[in-house]
Coordinates of C-alpha atoms in Angstrom, one line a residue:
X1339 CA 0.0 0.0 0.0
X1340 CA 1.3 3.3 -1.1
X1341 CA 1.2 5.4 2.0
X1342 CA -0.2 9.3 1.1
X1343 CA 2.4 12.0 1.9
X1344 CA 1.8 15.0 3.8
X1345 CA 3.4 18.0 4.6
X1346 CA 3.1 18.6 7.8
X1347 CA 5.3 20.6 10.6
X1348 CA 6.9 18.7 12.9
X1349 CA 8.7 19.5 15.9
X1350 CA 11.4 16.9 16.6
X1351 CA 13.3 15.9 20.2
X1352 CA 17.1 16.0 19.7
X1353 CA 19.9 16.5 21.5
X1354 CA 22.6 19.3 20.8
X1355 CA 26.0 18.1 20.4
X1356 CA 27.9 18.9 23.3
X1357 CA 29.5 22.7 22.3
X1358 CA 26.4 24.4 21.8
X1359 CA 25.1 22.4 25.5
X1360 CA 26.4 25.6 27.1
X1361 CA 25.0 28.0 24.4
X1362 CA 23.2 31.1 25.5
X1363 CA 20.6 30.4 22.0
X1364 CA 19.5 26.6 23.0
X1365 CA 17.6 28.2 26.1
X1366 CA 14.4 26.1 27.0
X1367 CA 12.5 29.7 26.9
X1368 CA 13.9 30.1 23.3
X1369 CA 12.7 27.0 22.2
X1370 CA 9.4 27.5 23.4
X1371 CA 8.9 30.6 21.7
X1372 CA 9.6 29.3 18.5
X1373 CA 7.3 26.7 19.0
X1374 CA 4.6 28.9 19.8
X1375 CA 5.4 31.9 17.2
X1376 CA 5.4 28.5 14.5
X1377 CA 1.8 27.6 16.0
X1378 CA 0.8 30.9 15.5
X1379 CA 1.6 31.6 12.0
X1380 CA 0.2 27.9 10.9
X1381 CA -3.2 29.0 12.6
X1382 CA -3.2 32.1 10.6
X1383 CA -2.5 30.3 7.4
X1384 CA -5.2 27.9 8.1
X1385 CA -7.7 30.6 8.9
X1386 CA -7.1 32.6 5.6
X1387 CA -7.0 29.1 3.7
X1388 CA -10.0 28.0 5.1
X1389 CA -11.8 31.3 4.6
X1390 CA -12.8 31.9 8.2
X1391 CA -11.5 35.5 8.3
X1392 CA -12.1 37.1 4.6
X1393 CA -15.7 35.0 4.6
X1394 CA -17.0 36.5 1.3
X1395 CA -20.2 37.3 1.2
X1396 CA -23.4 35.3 -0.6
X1397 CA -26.5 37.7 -0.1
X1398 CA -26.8 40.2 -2.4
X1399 CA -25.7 43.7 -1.1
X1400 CA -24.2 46.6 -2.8
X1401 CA -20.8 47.3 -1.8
X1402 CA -19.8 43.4 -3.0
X1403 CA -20.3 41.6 -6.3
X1404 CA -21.4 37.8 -6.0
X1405 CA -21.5 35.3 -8.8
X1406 CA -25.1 34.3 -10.6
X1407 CA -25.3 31.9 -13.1
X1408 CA -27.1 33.0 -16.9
X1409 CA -29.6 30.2 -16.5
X1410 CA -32.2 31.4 -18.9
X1411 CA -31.8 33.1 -21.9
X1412 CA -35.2 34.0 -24.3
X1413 CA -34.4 35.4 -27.3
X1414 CA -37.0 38.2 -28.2
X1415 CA -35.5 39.3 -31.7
X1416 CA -32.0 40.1 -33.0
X1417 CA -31.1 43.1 -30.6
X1418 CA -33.7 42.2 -27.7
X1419 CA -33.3 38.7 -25.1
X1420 CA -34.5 38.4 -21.6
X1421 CA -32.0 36.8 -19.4
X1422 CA -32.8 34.5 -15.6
X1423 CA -29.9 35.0 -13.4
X1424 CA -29.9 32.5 -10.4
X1425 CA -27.3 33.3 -7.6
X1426 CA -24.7 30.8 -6.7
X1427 CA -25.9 30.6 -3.4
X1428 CA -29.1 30.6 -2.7
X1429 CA -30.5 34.2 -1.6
X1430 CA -32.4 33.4 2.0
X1431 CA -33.7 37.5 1.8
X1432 CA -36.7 38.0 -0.3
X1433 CA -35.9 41.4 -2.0
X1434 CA -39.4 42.4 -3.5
X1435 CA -40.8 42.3 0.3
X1436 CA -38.2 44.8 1.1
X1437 CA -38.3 47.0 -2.0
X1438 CA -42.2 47.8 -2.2
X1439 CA -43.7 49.4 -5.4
X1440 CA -42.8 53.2 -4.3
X1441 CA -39.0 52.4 -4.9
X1442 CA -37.3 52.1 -8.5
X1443 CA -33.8 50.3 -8.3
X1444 CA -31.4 47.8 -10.4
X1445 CA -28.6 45.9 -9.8
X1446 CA -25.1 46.3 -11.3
X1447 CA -23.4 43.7 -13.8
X1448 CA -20.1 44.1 -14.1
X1449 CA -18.1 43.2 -17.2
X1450 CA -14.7 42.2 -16.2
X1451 CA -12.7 42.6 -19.1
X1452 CA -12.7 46.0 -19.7
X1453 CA -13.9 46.6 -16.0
X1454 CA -16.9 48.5 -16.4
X1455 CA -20.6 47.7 -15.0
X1456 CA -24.0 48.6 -16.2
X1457 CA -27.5 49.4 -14.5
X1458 CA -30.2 46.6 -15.1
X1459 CA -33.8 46.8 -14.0
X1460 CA -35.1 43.2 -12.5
X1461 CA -39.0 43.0 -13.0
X1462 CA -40.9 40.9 -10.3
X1463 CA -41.2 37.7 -12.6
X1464 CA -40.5 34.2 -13.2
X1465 CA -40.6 31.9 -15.4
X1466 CA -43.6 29.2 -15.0
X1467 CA -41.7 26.0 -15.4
X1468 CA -38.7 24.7 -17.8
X1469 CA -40.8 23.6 -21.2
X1470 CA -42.2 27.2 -21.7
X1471 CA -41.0 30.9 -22.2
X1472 CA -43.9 31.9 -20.4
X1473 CA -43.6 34.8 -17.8
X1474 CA -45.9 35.0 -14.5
X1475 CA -45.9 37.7 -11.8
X1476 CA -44.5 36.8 -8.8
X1477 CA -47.3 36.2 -6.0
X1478 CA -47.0 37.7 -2.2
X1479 CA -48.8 34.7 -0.8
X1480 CA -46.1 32.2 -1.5
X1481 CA -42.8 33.7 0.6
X1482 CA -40.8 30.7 -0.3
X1483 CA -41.6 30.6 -3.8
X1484 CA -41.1 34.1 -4.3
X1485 CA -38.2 34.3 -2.7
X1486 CA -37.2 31.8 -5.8
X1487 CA -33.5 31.6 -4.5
X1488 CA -33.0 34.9 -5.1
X1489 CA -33.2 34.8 -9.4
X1490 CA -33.4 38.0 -11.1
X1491 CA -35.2 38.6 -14.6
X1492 CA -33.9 41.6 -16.5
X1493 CA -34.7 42.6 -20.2
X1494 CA -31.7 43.5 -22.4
X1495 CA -31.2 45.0 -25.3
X1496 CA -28.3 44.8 -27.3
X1497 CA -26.8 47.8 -28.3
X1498 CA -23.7 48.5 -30.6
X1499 CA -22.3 50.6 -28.0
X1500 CA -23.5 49.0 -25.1
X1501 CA -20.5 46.9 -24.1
X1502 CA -21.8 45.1 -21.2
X1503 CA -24.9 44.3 -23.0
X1504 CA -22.8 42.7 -26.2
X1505 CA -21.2 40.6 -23.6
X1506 CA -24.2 39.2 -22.1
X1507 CA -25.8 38.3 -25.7
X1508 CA -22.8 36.1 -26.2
X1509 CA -22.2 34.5 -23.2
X1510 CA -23.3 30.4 -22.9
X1511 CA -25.7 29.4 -20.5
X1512 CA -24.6 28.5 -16.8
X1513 CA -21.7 31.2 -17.4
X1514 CA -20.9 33.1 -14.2
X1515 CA -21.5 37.1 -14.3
X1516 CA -20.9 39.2 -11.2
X1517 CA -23.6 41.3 -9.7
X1518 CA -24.4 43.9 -6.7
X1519 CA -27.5 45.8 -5.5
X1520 CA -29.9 47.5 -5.2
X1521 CA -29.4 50.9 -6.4
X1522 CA -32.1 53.0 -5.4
X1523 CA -32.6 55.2 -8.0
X1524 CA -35.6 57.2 -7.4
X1525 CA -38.1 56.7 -4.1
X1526 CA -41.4 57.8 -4.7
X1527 CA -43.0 60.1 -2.0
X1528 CA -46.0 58.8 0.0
X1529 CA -47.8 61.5 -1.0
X1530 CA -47.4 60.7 -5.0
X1531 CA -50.7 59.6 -6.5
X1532 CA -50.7 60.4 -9.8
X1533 CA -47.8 59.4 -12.0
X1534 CA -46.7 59.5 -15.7
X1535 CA -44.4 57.6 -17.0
X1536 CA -42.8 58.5 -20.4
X1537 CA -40.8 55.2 -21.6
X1538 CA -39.3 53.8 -24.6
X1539 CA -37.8 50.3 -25.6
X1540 CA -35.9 48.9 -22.7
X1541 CA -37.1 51.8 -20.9
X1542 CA -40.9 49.7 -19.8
X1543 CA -39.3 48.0 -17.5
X1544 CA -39.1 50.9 -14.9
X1545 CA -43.2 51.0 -14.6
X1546 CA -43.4 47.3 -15.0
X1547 CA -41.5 47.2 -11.8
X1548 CA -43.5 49.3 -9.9
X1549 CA -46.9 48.2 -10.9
X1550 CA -46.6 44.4 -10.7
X1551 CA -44.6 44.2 -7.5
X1552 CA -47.3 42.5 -5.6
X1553 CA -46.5 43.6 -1.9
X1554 CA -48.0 46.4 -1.8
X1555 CA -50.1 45.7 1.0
X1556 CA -51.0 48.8 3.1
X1557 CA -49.6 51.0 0.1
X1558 CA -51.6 52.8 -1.9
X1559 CA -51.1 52.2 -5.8
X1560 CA -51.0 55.5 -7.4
X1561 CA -53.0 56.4 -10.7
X1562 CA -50.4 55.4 -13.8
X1563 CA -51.0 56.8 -17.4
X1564 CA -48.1 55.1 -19.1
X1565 CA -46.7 56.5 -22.6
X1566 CA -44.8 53.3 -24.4
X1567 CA -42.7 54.2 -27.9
X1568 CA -41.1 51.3 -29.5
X1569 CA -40.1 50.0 -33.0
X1570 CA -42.2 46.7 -32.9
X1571 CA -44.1 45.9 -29.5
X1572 CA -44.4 42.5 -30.5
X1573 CA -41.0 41.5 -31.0
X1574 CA -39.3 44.0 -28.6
X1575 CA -41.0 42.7 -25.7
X1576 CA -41.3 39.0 -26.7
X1577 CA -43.0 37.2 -23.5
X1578 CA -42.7 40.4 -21.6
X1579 CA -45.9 41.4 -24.1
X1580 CA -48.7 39.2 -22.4
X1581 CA -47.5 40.1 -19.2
X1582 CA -47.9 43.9 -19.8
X1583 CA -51.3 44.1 -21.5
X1584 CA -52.7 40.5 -19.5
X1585 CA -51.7 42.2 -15.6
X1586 CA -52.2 45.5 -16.7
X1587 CA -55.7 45.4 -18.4
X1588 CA -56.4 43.6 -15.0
X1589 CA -55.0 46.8 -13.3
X1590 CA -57.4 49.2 -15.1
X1591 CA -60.3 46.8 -14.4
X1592 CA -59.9 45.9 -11.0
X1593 CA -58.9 49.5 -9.9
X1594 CA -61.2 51.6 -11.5
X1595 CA -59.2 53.4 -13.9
X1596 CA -56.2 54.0 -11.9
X1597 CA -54.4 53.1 -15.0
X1598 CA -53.9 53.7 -18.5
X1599 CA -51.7 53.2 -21.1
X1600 CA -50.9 55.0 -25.3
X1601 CA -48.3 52.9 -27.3
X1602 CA -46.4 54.3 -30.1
X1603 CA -45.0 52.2 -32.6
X1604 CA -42.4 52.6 -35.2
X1605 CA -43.7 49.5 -37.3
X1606 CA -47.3 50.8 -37.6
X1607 CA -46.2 54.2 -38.6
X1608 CA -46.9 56.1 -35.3
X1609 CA -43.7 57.0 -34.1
X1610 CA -43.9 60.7 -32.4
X1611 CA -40.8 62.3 -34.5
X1612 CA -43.6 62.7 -37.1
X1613 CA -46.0 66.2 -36.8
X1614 CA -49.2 64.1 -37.0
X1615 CA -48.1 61.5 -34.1
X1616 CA -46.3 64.3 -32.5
X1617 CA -49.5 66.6 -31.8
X1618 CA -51.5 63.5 -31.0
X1619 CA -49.0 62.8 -28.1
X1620 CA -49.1 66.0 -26.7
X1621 CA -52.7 66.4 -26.5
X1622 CA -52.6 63.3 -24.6
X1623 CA -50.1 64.7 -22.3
X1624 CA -52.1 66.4 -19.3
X1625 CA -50.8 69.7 -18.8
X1626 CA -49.0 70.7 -15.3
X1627 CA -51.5 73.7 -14.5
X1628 CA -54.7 71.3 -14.0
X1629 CA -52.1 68.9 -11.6
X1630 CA -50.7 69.9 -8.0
X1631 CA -47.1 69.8 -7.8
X1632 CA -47.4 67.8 -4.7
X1633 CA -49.2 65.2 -5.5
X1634 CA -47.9 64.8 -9.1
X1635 CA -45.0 63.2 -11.2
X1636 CA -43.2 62.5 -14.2
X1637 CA -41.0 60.2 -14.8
X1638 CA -38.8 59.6 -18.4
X1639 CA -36.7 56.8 -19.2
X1640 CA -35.4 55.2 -22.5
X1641 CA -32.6 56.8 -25.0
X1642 CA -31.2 60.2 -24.8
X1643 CA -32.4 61.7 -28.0
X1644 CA -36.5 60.0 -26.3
X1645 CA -35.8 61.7 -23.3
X1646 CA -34.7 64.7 -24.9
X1647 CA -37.5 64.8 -26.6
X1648 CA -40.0 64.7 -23.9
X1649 CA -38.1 66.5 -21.0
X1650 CA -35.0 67.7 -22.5
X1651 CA -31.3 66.5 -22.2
X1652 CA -30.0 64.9 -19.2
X1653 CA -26.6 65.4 -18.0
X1654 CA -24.0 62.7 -16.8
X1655 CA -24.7 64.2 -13.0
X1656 CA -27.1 66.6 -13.3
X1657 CA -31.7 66.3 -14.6
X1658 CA -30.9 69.2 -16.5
X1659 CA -33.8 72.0 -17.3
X1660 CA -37.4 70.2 -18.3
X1661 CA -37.7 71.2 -21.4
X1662 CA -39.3 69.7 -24.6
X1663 CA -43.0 68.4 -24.6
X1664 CA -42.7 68.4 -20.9
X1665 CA -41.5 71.8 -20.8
X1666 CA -44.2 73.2 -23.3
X1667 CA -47.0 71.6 -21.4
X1668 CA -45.6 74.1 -18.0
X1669 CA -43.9 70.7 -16.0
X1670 CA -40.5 71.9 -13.9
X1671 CA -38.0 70.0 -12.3
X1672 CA -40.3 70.2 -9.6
X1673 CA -42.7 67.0 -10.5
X1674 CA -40.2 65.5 -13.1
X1675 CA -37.5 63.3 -13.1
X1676 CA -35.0 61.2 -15.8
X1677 CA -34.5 58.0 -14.7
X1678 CA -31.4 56.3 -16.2

């Protein structure tokens, strides 16, 4: 039998040879300070080895990033997909119980070849089993099921700028990405009933997160009128489509008109750079006089030259003037914001 080997420090017995006997070094108190400064510094290797005192952390928090899996990807067309990112470690906090409908946030993916990360709103849905690319709204009833080990669903699309977003439409499944969050990027105030949201391509998933995150109990859903520009709803959106007009019609029913919702679309010939769309979008747009600046928001999101449009240019750290439709129809920087 071949005996294993190991490398293990040993302290053997011996006996000087007789000239170093009388030897101030070969004290007994010399000796046993080696043996316990050895002890010490093989405890301290085993400790860092074993992880005990850099622990890293699993949960997912915002000053670290911790690996998720891609273990979903749903192609919706050739520049839009819809990725499932399941965490390593199981997550043990349910973050949609913490996060309620007033709050807007995303999480960070970081790309770590050129070392740069990008935003990415997760929407309050999972798939309903492995043979279908059907979406369902999480449900508050359920804590362990919606607590779904901690998987995020984010809507991509693929941009030829967008270098974290070109990454993640080539990566294989089960590939490990790094992520950390949430980001809080805008808190809406208790006293907010009335909200518009401005959005275009990517840019539904900031209302989708606030109106389907189902614990809302004891919170008051606001009224939404939601203005959606895209090239082709169909395609864009994929699975993401049924969820939006199935949950949301549902909205409008259930709560009495507390919701409503315009789409503009490139493919049928309504996008709003034209005059005719153009003036039909703005007479849909309430104007700020007939609205208390209390009470009342805006909020834009999608690309710069959309946002632009509606409220004017925002700057890298700074909302800017409101300008554009926004600005014609009297809104200030009081009741508007541009989300990322």
């Amino acid at each position: 039998m071949i005996k294993p080997k190991f490398q293990l420090l040993t302290i053997r017995a011996f006996t000087a040879p007789s000239k170093f006997k009388q030897g101030r070094w070969f004290k007994p108190s010399f000796v046993f300070l080696s043996i316990a400064a050895t002890s010490t510094i093989v405890s301290i290797s085993y400790l860092i080895n074993s992880n005990v005192i850099t622990k890293k952390p699993t949960e997912l928090q915002n000053e670290y990033f911790i690996p998720y899996l891609i273990s979903r990807r749903v192609v919706n067309d050739p520049n839009h997909f819809i990725l499932e990112l399941t965490p390593q470690t199981p997550q043990k906090v349910n973050i949609w119980s913490q996060l309620t409908n007033r709050s807007l946030w995303s999480v960070e993916i970081k790309q770590p070849e050129i070392m740069v990360a990008r935003n990415y709103t997760p929407l309050p849905l999972k798939f309903v089993n492995d043979e279908t690319d059907k979406l369902t709204v999480i449900s508050s009833k359920n804590e362990t099921d919606n607590v779904n080990d901690g998987k995020l669903i984010i809507f991509v699309k693929n941009y030829d700028t967008g270098e974290v977003s070109k990454w993640l439409a080539q990566l294989p499944l089960n590939h490990t990405v790094e992520i950390r969050g949430p980001f809080v990027e805008y808190q809406i105030q208790d006293q907010i009933d009335h909200i518009n949201f401005f959005v275009a391509g990517t840019g539904i998933v900031s209302p989708l997160q606030l109106l389907l995150n189902p614990y809302t109990s004891g919170i008051q859903r606001p009224h939404v009128n939601l203005f959606y520009s895209s090239n082709d709803l169909q395609n864009e959106l994929g699975p993401l489509k049924n969820v939006l007009y199935n949950r949301l019609y549902d909205l409008a029913v259930k709560k009495h008109g507390l919701f409503q919702l315009w789409t503009f679309e490139d493919s049928k010939k309504q996008n709003i750079s034209d005059m005719k769309n153009l003036k039909n979008f703005i007479k849909a747009v309430p104007p700020a006089s007939k609205l208390s600046d209390n009470n009342t928001l805006s909020l834009v999101c999608g690309p710069e030259r959309y946002i632009e449009t509606i409220a004017g240019k925002k700057y890298d750290f700074s909302q800017g003037p409101v300008e554009g439709i926004l600005g014609q129809k009297g809104w200030s920087n009081k009741n508007v914001f541009k989300l990322s």
